[in-house]
Amino acid sequence: MWWRLRNCQLNGLKFRRQYPIGPYVADFVCLEAGLVIELDGGQHQERAAQDEDRTAYLEKEGFRVLRYWDDQVLKQTDAVLSDILAVLSGSGSS
């Protein structure tokens, strides 16, 4: 995913990876758009409550949070990027 977000490749927006926000480290963040992208592996199935707390904190800080499964990002990268673009343009539902 980083290879598709880095160097302002997605709509000219600057994304940062492993960016600290309060007590958390966001997988990817675009400060300009106020967007956090989190990639979840299988361990997140057992950590749903912690992920909800994390999302609530990030939203309280003014960020919109999108979550994708690792497998989805690997197998459907273009669809994930299209979804992110739709959210950024205001037409997405994630």
PDB file of N, CA and C in Angstrom:
ATOM      1  N   MET A   1       0.828  -1.187   0.000  1.00  0.00           N
ATOM      2  CA  MET A   1       0.000   0.000   0.000  1.00  0.00           C
ATOM      3  C   MET A   1       0.879   1.258   0.000  1.00  0.00           C
ATOM      4  N   TRP A   2       1.959   1.224   0.777  1.00  0.00           N
ATOM      5  CA  TRP A   2       2.807   2.401   0.866  1.00  0.00           C
ATOM      6  C   TRP A   2       3.326   2.819  -0.510  1.00  0.00           C
ATOM      7  N   TRP A   3       3.651   1.838  -1.345  1.00  0.00           N
ATOM      8  CA  TRP A   3       4.187   2.164  -2.672  1.00  0.00           C
ATOM      9  C   TRP A   3       3.175   2.912  -3.527  1.00  0.00           C
ATOM     10  N   ARG A   4       1.897   2.779  -3.207  1.00  0.00           N
ATOM     11  CA  ARG A   4       0.853   3.463  -3.975  1.00  0.00           C
ATOM     12  C   ARG A   4       0.450   4.804  -3.346  1.00  0.00           C
ATOM     13  N   LEU A   5       0.804   5.011  -2.089  1.00  0.00           N
ATOM     14  CA  LEU A   5       0.450   6.257  -1.407  1.00  0.00           C
ATOM     15  C   LEU A   5       1.599   7.253  -1.358  1.00  0.00           C
ATOM     16  N   ARG A   6       2.806   6.762  -1.368  1.00  0.00           N
ATOM     17  CA  ARG A   6       3.968   7.631  -1.166  1.00  0.00           C
ATOM     18  C   ARG A   6       4.185   8.580  -2.340  1.00  0.00           C
ATOM     19  N   ASN A   7       4.957   9.620  -2.079  1.00  0.00           N
ATOM     20  CA  ASN A   7       5.338  10.605  -3.096  1.00  0.00           C
ATOM     21  C   ASN A   7       4.140  11.278  -3.755  1.00  0.00           C
ATOM     22  N   CYS A   8       3.079  11.478  -2.985  1.00  0.00           N
ATOM     23  CA  CYS A   8       1.893  12.216  -3.465  1.00  0.00           C
ATOM     24  C   CYS A   8       1.270  11.582  -4.709  1.00  0.00           C
ATOM     25  N   GLN A   9       1.336  10.248  -4.814  1.00  0.00           N
ATOM     26  CA  GLN A   9       0.802   9.558  -5.980  1.00  0.00           C
ATOM     27  C   GLN A   9      -0.722   9.516  -6.011  1.00  0.00           C
ATOM     28  N   LEU A  10      -1.351   9.597  -4.860  1.00  0.00           N
ATOM     29  CA  LEU A  10      -2.804   9.493  -4.804  1.00  0.00           C
ATOM     30  C   LEU A  10      -3.397  10.894  -4.736  1.00  0.00           C
ATOM     31  N   ASN A  11      -3.865  11.366  -5.871  1.00  0.00           N
ATOM     32  CA  ASN A  11      -4.524  12.679  -5.960  1.00  0.00           C
ATOM     33  C   ASN A  11      -3.639  13.831  -5.491  1.00  0.00           C
ATOM     34  N   GLY A  12      -2.334  13.640  -5.532  1.00  0.00           N
ATOM     35  CA  GLY A  12      -1.415  14.695  -5.133  1.00  0.00           C
ATOM     36  C   GLY A  12      -1.339  14.922  -3.631  1.00  0.00           C
ATOM     37  N   LEU A  13      -1.935  14.034  -2.844  1.00  0.00           N
ATOM     38  CA  LEU A  13      -1.954  14.187  -1.393  1.00  0.00           C
ATOM     39  C   LEU A  13      -0.744  13.516  -0.751  1.00  0.00           C
ATOM     40  N   LYS A  14      -0.202  14.164   0.264  1.00  0.00           N
ATOM     41  CA  LYS A  14       0.951  13.624   0.975  1.00  0.00           C
ATOM     42  C   LYS A  14       0.483  12.722   2.112  1.00  0.00           C
ATOM     43  N   PHE A  15       0.867  11.469   2.033  1.00  0.00           N
ATOM     44  CA  PHE A  15       0.596  10.514   3.102  1.00  0.00           C
ATOM     45  C   PHE A  15       1.886  10.242   3.861  1.00  0.00           C
ATOM     46  N   ARG A  16       1.735  10.000   5.147  1.00  0.00           N
ATOM     47  CA  ARG A  16       2.855   9.597   5.992  1.00  0.00           C
ATOM     48  C   ARG A  16       2.526   8.214   6.535  1.00  0.00           C
ATOM     49  N   ARG A  17       3.551   7.434   6.790  1.00  0.00           N
ATOM     50  CA  ARG A  17       3.295   6.106   7.367  1.00  0.00           C
ATOM     51  C   ARG A  17       3.877   6.036   8.769  1.00  0.00           C
ATOM     52  N   GLN A  18       3.252   5.175   9.578  1.00  0.00           N
ATOM     53  CA  GLN A  18       3.668   4.993  10.974  1.00  0.00           C
ATOM     54  C   GLN A  18       3.787   6.345  11.670  1.00  0.00           C
ATOM     55  N   TYR A  19       2.691   7.092  11.630  1.00  0.00           N
ATOM     56  CA  TYR A  19       2.673   8.459  12.144  1.00  0.00           C
ATOM     57  C   TYR A  19       2.023   8.496  13.530  1.00  0.00           C
ATOM     58  N   PRO A  20       2.717   9.017  14.540  1.00  0.00           N
ATOM     59  CA  PRO A  20       2.141   9.055  15.892  1.00  0.00           C
ATOM     60  C   PRO A  20       1.032  10.104  16.015  1.00  0.00           C
ATOM     61  N   ILE A  21      -0.076   9.667  16.589  1.00  0.00           N
ATOM     62  CA  ILE A  21      -1.193  10.557  16.910  1.00  0.00           C
ATOM     63  C   ILE A  21      -1.614  10.202  18.329  1.00  0.00           C
ATOM     64  N   GLY A  22      -1.287  11.065  19.268  1.00  0.00           N
ATOM     65  CA  GLY A  22      -1.572  10.771  20.672  1.00  0.00           C
ATOM     66  C   GLY A  22      -0.879   9.484  21.076  1.00  0.00           C
ATOM     67  N   PRO A  23      -1.612   8.576  21.743  1.00  0.00           N
ATOM     68  CA  PRO A  23      -0.996   7.335  22.204  1.00  0.00           C
ATOM     69  C   PRO A  23      -0.906   6.263  21.109  1.00  0.00           C
ATOM     70  N   TYR A  24      -1.333   6.577  19.891  1.00  0.00           N
ATOM     71  CA  TYR A  24      -1.398   5.597  18.811  1.00  0.00           C
ATOM     72  C   TYR A  24      -0.420   5.943  17.692  1.00  0.00           C
ATOM     73  N   VAL A  25      -0.141   4.949  16.869  1.00  0.00           N
ATOM     74  CA  VAL A  25       0.644   5.151  15.657  1.00  0.00           C
ATOM     75  C   VAL A  25      -0.234   4.712  14.491  1.00  0.00           C
ATOM     76  N   ALA A  26      -0.596   5.676  13.653  1.00  0.00           N
ATOM     77  CA  ALA A  26      -1.453   5.379  12.505  1.00  0.00           C
ATOM     78  C   ALA A  26      -0.626   4.703  11.417  1.00  0.00           C
ATOM     79  N   ASP A  27      -1.204   3.702  10.763  1.00  0.00           N
ATOM     80  CA  ASP A  27      -0.501   3.044   9.662  1.00  0.00           C
ATOM     81  C   ASP A  27      -0.169   4.064   8.582  1.00  0.00           C
ATOM     82  N   PHE A  28      -1.192   4.807   8.139  1.00  0.00           N
ATOM     83  CA  PHE A  28      -1.006   5.861   7.136  1.00  0.00           C
ATOM     84  C   PHE A  28      -1.902   7.029   7.505  1.00  0.00           C
ATOM     85  N   VAL A  29      -1.413   8.253   7.284  1.00  0.00           N
ATOM     86  CA  VAL A  29      -2.222   9.432   7.565  1.00  0.00           C
ATOM     87  C   VAL A  29      -1.959  10.488   6.495  1.00  0.00           C
ATOM     88  N   CYS A  30      -3.029  11.147   6.095  1.00  0.00           N
ATOM     89  CA  CYS A  30      -2.923  12.333   5.262  1.00  0.00           C
ATOM     90  C   CYS A  30      -3.432  13.477   6.128  1.00  0.00           C
ATOM     91  N   LEU A  31      -2.511  14.276   6.631  1.00  0.00           N
ATOM     92  CA  LEU A  31      -2.878  15.367   7.530  1.00  0.00           C
ATOM     93  C   LEU A  31      -3.737  16.402   6.811  1.00  0.00           C
ATOM     94  N   GLU A  32      -3.422  16.683   5.566  1.00  0.00           N
ATOM     95  CA  GLU A  32      -4.158  17.664   4.768  1.00  0.00           C
ATOM     96  C   GLU A  32      -5.635  17.306   4.651  1.00  0.00           C
ATOM     97  N   ALA A  33      -5.914  16.025   4.449  1.00  0.00           N
ATOM     98  CA  ALA A  33      -7.293  15.570   4.282  1.00  0.00           C
ATOM     99  C   ALA A  33      -7.909  15.090   5.591  1.00  0.00           C
ATOM    100  N   GLY A  34      -7.117  15.016   6.664  1.00  0.00           N
ATOM    101  CA  GLY A  34      -7.632  14.516   7.937  1.00  0.00           C
ATOM    102  C   GLY A  34      -8.068  13.068   7.850  1.00  0.00           C
ATOM    103  N   LEU A  35      -7.277  12.254   7.137  1.00  0.00           N
ATOM    104  CA  LEU A  35      -7.645  10.862   6.885  1.00  0.00           C
ATOM    105  C   LEU A  35      -6.586   9.917   7.427  1.00  0.00           C
ATOM    106  N   VAL A  36      -7.037   8.926   8.187  1.00  0.00           N
ATOM    107  CA  VAL A  36      -6.177   7.856   8.688  1.00  0.00           C
ATOM    108  C   VAL A  36      -6.613   6.567   8.004  1.00  0.00           C
ATOM    109  N   ILE A  37      -5.639   5.810   7.520  1.00  0.00           N
ATOM    110  CA  ILE A  37      -5.908   4.506   6.922  1.00  0.00           C
ATOM    111  C   ILE A  37      -5.221   3.463   7.784  1.00  0.00           C
ATOM    112  N   GLU A  38      -6.016   2.522   8.262  1.00  0.00           N
ATOM    113  CA  GLU A  38      -5.508   1.440   9.106  1.00  0.00           C
ATOM    114  C   GLU A  38      -5.623   0.127   8.354  1.00  0.00           C
ATOM    115  N   LEU A  39      -4.558  -0.673   8.391  1.00  0.00           N
ATOM    116  CA  LEU A  39      -4.559  -1.997   7.787  1.00  0.00           C
ATOM    117  C   LEU A  39      -4.599  -3.018   8.916  1.00  0.00           C
ATOM    118  N   ASP A  40      -5.578  -3.895   8.840  1.00  0.00           N
ATOM    119  CA  ASP A  40      -5.800  -4.862   9.912  1.00  0.00           C
ATOM    120  C   ASP A  40      -5.484  -6.274   9.452  1.00  0.00           C
ATOM    121  N   GLY A  41      -4.700  -6.979  10.258  1.00  0.00           N
ATOM    122  CA  GLY A  41      -4.425  -8.386  10.023  1.00  0.00           C
ATOM    123  C   GLY A  41      -5.361  -9.236  10.860  1.00  0.00           C
ATOM    124  N   GLY A  42      -5.154 -10.523  10.836  1.00  0.00           N
ATOM    125  CA  GLY A  42      -6.012 -11.463  11.544  1.00  0.00           C
ATOM    126  C   GLY A  42      -6.094 -11.230  13.040  1.00  0.00           C
ATOM    127  N   GLN A  43      -5.023 -10.687  13.642  1.00  0.00           N
ATOM    128  CA  GLN A  43      -5.019 -10.446  15.081  1.00  0.00           C
ATOM    129  C   GLN A  43      -6.077  -9.434  15.491  1.00  0.00           C
ATOM    130  N   HIS A  44      -6.559  -8.644  14.560  1.00  0.00           N
ATOM    131  CA  HIS A  44      -7.536  -7.603  14.889  1.00  0.00           C
ATOM    132  C   HIS A  44      -8.924  -8.181  15.149  1.00  0.00           C
ATOM    133  N   GLN A  45      -9.154  -9.418  14.750  1.00  0.00           N
ATOM    134  CA  GLN A  45     -10.444 -10.044  15.055  1.00  0.00           C
ATOM    135  C   GLN A  45     -10.618 -10.198  16.557  1.00  0.00           C
ATOM    136  N   GLU A  46      -9.528 -10.460  17.257  1.00  0.00           N
ATOM    137  CA  GLU A  46      -9.591 -10.609  18.711  1.00  0.00           C
ATOM    138  C   GLU A  46      -9.477  -9.262  19.421  1.00  0.00           C
ATOM    139  N   ARG A  47      -9.142  -8.196  18.690  1.00  0.00           N
ATOM    140  CA  ARG A  47      -8.918  -6.887  19.298  1.00  0.00           C
ATOM    141  C   ARG A  47      -9.953  -5.858  18.864  1.00  0.00           C
ATOM    142  N   ALA A  48     -11.146  -6.288  18.580  1.00  0.00           N
ATOM    143  CA  ALA A  48     -12.174  -5.373  18.064  1.00  0.00           C
ATOM    144  C   ALA A  48     -12.438  -4.211  19.024  1.00  0.00           C
ATOM    145  N   ALA A  49     -12.489  -4.481  20.317  1.00  0.00           N
ATOM    146  CA  ALA A  49     -12.770  -3.419  21.293  1.00  0.00           C
ATOM    147  C   ALA A  49     -11.651  -2.376  21.314  1.00  0.00           C
ATOM    148  N   GLN A  50     -10.400  -2.835  21.265  1.00  0.00           N
ATOM    149  CA  GLN A  50      -9.274  -1.899  21.248  1.00  0.00           C
ATOM    150  C   GLN A  50      -9.281  -1.069  19.965  1.00  0.00           C
ATOM    151  N   ASP A  51      -9.626  -1.702  18.842  1.00  0.00           N
ATOM    152  CA  ASP A  51      -9.696  -0.974  17.575  1.00  0.00           C
ATOM    153  C   ASP A  51     -10.807   0.075  17.608  1.00  0.00           C
ATOM    154  N   GLU A  52     -11.922  -0.250  18.246  1.00  0.00           N
ATOM    155  CA  GLU A  52     -13.018   0.727  18.377  1.00  0.00           C
ATOM    156  C   GLU A  52     -12.570   1.919  19.220  1.00  0.00           C
ATOM    157  N   ASP A  53     -11.845   1.647  20.309  1.00  0.00           N
ATOM    158  CA  ASP A  53     -11.320   2.736  21.145  1.00  0.00           C
ATOM    159  C   ASP A  53     -10.347   3.605  20.358  1.00  0.00           C
ATOM    160  N   ARG A  54      -9.494   2.963  19.596  1.00  0.00           N
ATOM    161  CA  ARG A  54      -8.511   3.676  18.780  1.00  0.00           C
ATOM    162  C   ARG A  54      -9.209   4.569  17.759  1.00  0.00           C
ATOM    163  N   THR A  55     -10.192   4.007  17.061  1.00  0.00           N
ATOM    164  CA  THR A  55     -10.947   4.769  16.066  1.00  0.00           C
ATOM    165  C   THR A  55     -11.672   5.935  16.725  1.00  0.00           C
ATOM    166  N   ALA A  56     -12.275   5.710  17.873  1.00  0.00           N
ATOM    167  CA  ALA A  56     -12.987   6.782  18.582  1.00  0.00           C
ATOM    168  C   ALA A  56     -12.023   7.909  18.941  1.00  0.00           C
ATOM    169  N   TYR A  57     -10.840   7.561  19.407  1.00  0.00           N
ATOM    170  CA  TYR A  57      -9.850   8.576  19.755  1.00  0.00           C
ATOM    171  C   TYR A  57      -9.453   9.382  18.517  1.00  0.00           C
ATOM    172  N   LEU A  58      -9.144   8.697  17.439  1.00  0.00           N
ATOM    173  CA  LEU A  58      -8.721   9.379  16.218  1.00  0.00           C
ATOM    174  C   LEU A  58      -9.821  10.281  15.663  1.00  0.00           C
ATOM    175  N   GLU A  59     -11.059   9.809  15.738  1.00  0.00           N
ATOM    176  CA  GLU A  59     -12.181  10.630  15.280  1.00  0.00           C
ATOM    177  C   GLU A  59     -12.358  11.853  16.175  1.00  0.00           C
ATOM    178  N   LYS A  60     -12.163  11.668  17.467  1.00  0.00           N
ATOM    179  CA  LYS A  60     -12.242  12.799  18.397  1.00  0.00           C
ATOM    180  C   LYS A  60     -11.164  13.847  18.080  1.00  0.00           C
ATOM    181  N   GLU A  61     -10.046  13.383  17.563  1.00  0.00           N
ATOM    182  CA  GLU A  61      -8.956  14.280  17.186  1.00  0.00           C
ATOM    183  C   GLU A  61      -9.190  14.908  15.804  1.00  0.00           C
ATOM    184  N   GLY A  62     -10.311  14.578  15.181  1.00  0.00           N
ATOM    185  CA  GLY A  62     -10.672  15.206  13.913  1.00  0.00           C
ATOM    186  C   GLY A  62     -10.346  14.419  12.660  1.00  0.00           C
ATOM    187  N   PHE A  63      -9.965  13.162  12.810  1.00  0.00           N
ATOM    188  CA  PHE A  63      -9.616  12.341  11.659  1.00  0.00           C
ATOM    189  C   PHE A  63     -10.774  11.443  11.249  1.00  0.00           C
ATOM    190  N   ARG A  64     -10.867  11.184   9.976  1.00  0.00           N
ATOM    191  CA  ARG A  64     -11.753  10.139   9.465  1.00  0.00           C
ATOM    192  C   ARG A  64     -10.886   8.889   9.353  1.00  0.00           C
ATOM    193  N   VAL A  65     -11.415   7.758   9.769  1.00  0.00           N
ATOM    194  CA  VAL A  65     -10.624   6.524   9.809  1.00  0.00           C
ATOM    195  C   VAL A  65     -11.218   5.501   8.845  1.00  0.00           C
ATOM    196  N   LEU A  66     -10.367   4.998   7.966  1.00  0.00           N
ATOM    197  CA  LEU A  66     -10.744   3.904   7.068  1.00  0.00           C
ATOM    198  C   LEU A  66      -9.943   2.678   7.467  1.00  0.00           C
ATOM    199  N   ARG A  67     -10.617   1.534   7.514  1.00  0.00           N
ATOM    200  CA  ARG A  67      -9.954   0.275   7.873  1.00  0.00           C
ATOM    201  C   ARG A  67     -10.109  -0.721   6.741  1.00  0.00           C
ATOM    202  N   TYR A  68      -9.023  -1.397   6.442  1.00  0.00           N
ATOM    203  CA  TYR A  68      -9.026  -2.435   5.417  1.00  0.00           C
ATOM    204  C   TYR A  68      -8.267  -3.640   5.944  1.00  0.00           C
ATOM    205  N   TRP A  69      -8.712  -4.821   5.540  1.00  0.00           N
ATOM    206  CA  TRP A  69      -7.996  -6.045   5.893  1.00  0.00           C
ATOM    207  C   TRP A  69      -6.753  -6.153   5.031  1.00  0.00           C
ATOM    208  N   ASP A  70      -5.677  -6.668   5.606  1.00  0.00           N
ATOM    209  CA  ASP A  70      -4.426  -6.863   4.866  1.00  0.00           C
ATOM    210  C   ASP A  70      -4.661  -7.622   3.571  1.00  0.00           C
ATOM    211  N   ASP A  71      -5.436  -8.689   3.662  1.00  0.00           N
ATOM    212  CA  ASP A  71      -5.720  -9.535   2.500  1.00  0.00           C
ATOM    213  C   ASP A  71      -6.424  -8.735   1.396  1.00  0.00           C
ATOM    214  N   GLN A  72      -7.331  -7.880   1.790  1.00  0.00           N
ATOM    215  CA  GLN A  72      -8.056  -7.035   0.832  1.00  0.00           C
ATOM    216  C   GLN A  72      -7.090  -6.094   0.121  1.00  0.00           C
ATOM    217  N   VAL A  73      -6.168  -5.513   0.869  1.00  0.00           N
ATOM    218  CA  VAL A  73      -5.198  -4.582   0.282  1.00  0.00           C
ATOM    219  C   VAL A  73      -4.277  -5.315  -0.687  1.00  0.00           C
ATOM    220  N   LEU A  74      -3.864  -6.516  -0.339  1.00  0.00           N
ATOM    221  CA  LEU A  74      -2.962  -7.275  -1.200  1.00  0.00           C
ATOM    222  C   LEU A  74      -3.630  -7.759  -2.473  1.00  0.00           C
ATOM    223  N   LYS A  75      -4.875  -8.208  -2.364  1.00  0.00           N
ATOM    224  CA  LYS A  75      -5.556  -8.818  -3.508  1.00  0.00           C
ATOM    225  C   LYS A  75      -6.415  -7.845  -4.304  1.00  0.00           C
ATOM    226  N   GLN A  76      -6.830  -6.751  -3.689  1.00  0.00           N
ATOM    227  CA  GLN A  76      -7.727  -5.801  -4.353  1.00  0.00           C
ATOM    228  C   GLN A  76      -7.209  -4.364  -4.183  1.00  0.00           C
ATOM    229  N   THR A  77      -5.939  -4.177  -4.424  1.00  0.00           N
ATOM    230  CA  THR A  77      -5.301  -2.878  -4.185  1.00  0.00           C
ATOM    231  C   THR A  77      -6.001  -1.751  -4.933  1.00  0.00           C
ATOM    232  N   ASP A  78      -6.288  -1.964  -6.204  1.00  0.00           N
ATOM    233  CA  ASP A  78      -6.922  -0.899  -6.983  1.00  0.00           C
ATOM    234  C   ASP A  78      -8.305  -0.548  -6.446  1.00  0.00           C
ATOM    235  N   ALA A  79      -9.061  -1.552  -5.999  1.00  0.00           N
ATOM    236  CA  ALA A  79     -10.388  -1.289  -5.426  1.00  0.00           C
ATOM    237  C   ALA A  79     -10.273  -0.506  -4.118  1.00  0.00           C
ATOM    238  N   VAL A  80      -9.285  -0.828  -3.305  1.00  0.00           N
ATOM    239  CA  VAL A  80      -9.064  -0.101  -2.054  1.00  0.00           C
ATOM    240  C   VAL A  80      -8.689   1.344  -2.353  1.00  0.00           C
ATOM    241  N   LEU A  81      -7.799   1.547  -3.296  1.00  0.00           N
ATOM    242  CA  LEU A  81      -7.396   2.912  -3.662  1.00  0.00           C
ATOM    243  C   LEU A  81      -8.576   3.699  -4.234  1.00  0.00           C
ATOM    244  N   SER A  82      -9.418   3.037  -5.023  1.00  0.00           N
ATOM    245  CA  SER A  82     -10.619   3.697  -5.551  1.00  0.00           C
ATOM    246  C   SER A  82     -11.555   4.096  -4.425  1.00  0.00           C
ATOM    247  N   ASP A  83     -11.675   3.239  -3.422  1.00  0.00           N
ATOM    248  CA  ASP A  83     -12.516   3.552  -2.267  1.00  0.00           C
ATOM    249  C   ASP A  83     -11.966   4.755  -1.507  1.00  0.00           C
ATOM    250  N   ILE A  84     -10.666   4.785  -1.322  1.00  0.00           N
ATOM    251  CA  ILE A  84     -10.029   5.918  -0.627  1.00  0.00           C
ATOM    252  C   ILE A  84     -10.275   7.208  -1.407  1.00  0.00           C
ATOM    253  N   LEU A  85     -10.104   7.157  -2.721  1.00  0.00           N
ATOM    254  CA  LEU A  85     -10.350   8.337  -3.551  1.00  0.00           C
ATOM    255  C   LEU A  85     -11.804   8.789  -3.463  1.00  0.00           C
ATOM    256  N   ALA A  86     -12.729   7.828  -3.430  1.00  0.00           N
ATOM    257  CA  ALA A  86     -14.143   8.174  -3.321  1.00  0.00           C
ATOM    258  C   ALA A  86     -14.424   8.861  -2.005  1.00  0.00           C
ATOM    259  N   VAL A  87     -13.820   8.383  -0.933  1.00  0.00           N
ATOM    260  CA  VAL A  87     -13.994   9.022   0.377  1.00  0.00           C
ATOM    261  C   VAL A  87     -13.406  10.425   0.358  1.00  0.00           C
ATOM    262  N   LEU A  88     -12.247  10.568  -0.219  1.00  0.00           N
ATOM    263  CA  LEU A  88     -11.605  11.880  -0.294  1.00  0.00           C
ATOM    264  C   LEU A  88     -12.424  12.873  -1.115  1.00  0.00           C
ATOM    265  N   SER A  89     -13.132  12.379  -2.110  1.00  0.00           N
ATOM    266  CA  SER A  89     -13.937  13.271  -2.952  1.00  0.00           C
ATOM    267  C   SER A  89     -15.323  13.493  -2.382  1.00  0.00           C
ATOM    268  N   GLY A  90     -15.641  12.786  -1.299  1.00  0.00           N
ATOM    269  CA  GLY A  90     -16.937  12.968  -0.654  1.00  0.00           C
ATOM    270  C   GLY A  90     -18.026  12.050  -1.150  1.00  0.00           C
ATOM    271  N   SER A  91     -17.694  11.149  -2.067  1.00  0.00           N
ATOM    272  CA  SER A  91     -18.723  10.251  -2.596  1.00  0.00           C
ATOM    273  C   SER A  91     -18.610   8.837  -2.049  1.00  0.00           C
ATOM    274  N   GLY A  92     -17.635   8.587  -1.187  1.00  0.00           N
ATOM    275  CA  GLY A  92     -17.448   7.250  -0.637  1.00  0.00           C
ATOM    276  C   GLY A  92     -18.237   7.039   0.627  1.00  0.00           C
ATOM    277  N   SER A  93     -18.465   5.777   0.951  1.00  0.00           N
ATOM    278  CA  SER A  93     -19.284   5.454   2.120  1.00  0.00           C
ATOM    279  C   SER A  93     -18.502   4.828   3.247  1.00  0.00           C
ATOM    280  N   SER A  94     -17.221   4.572   3.062  1.00  0.00           N
ATOM    281  CA  SER A  94     -16.443   3.891   4.113  1.00  0.00           C
ATOM    282  C   SER A  94     -16.209   4.778   5.313  1.00  0.00           C
TER     283      SER A  94
END
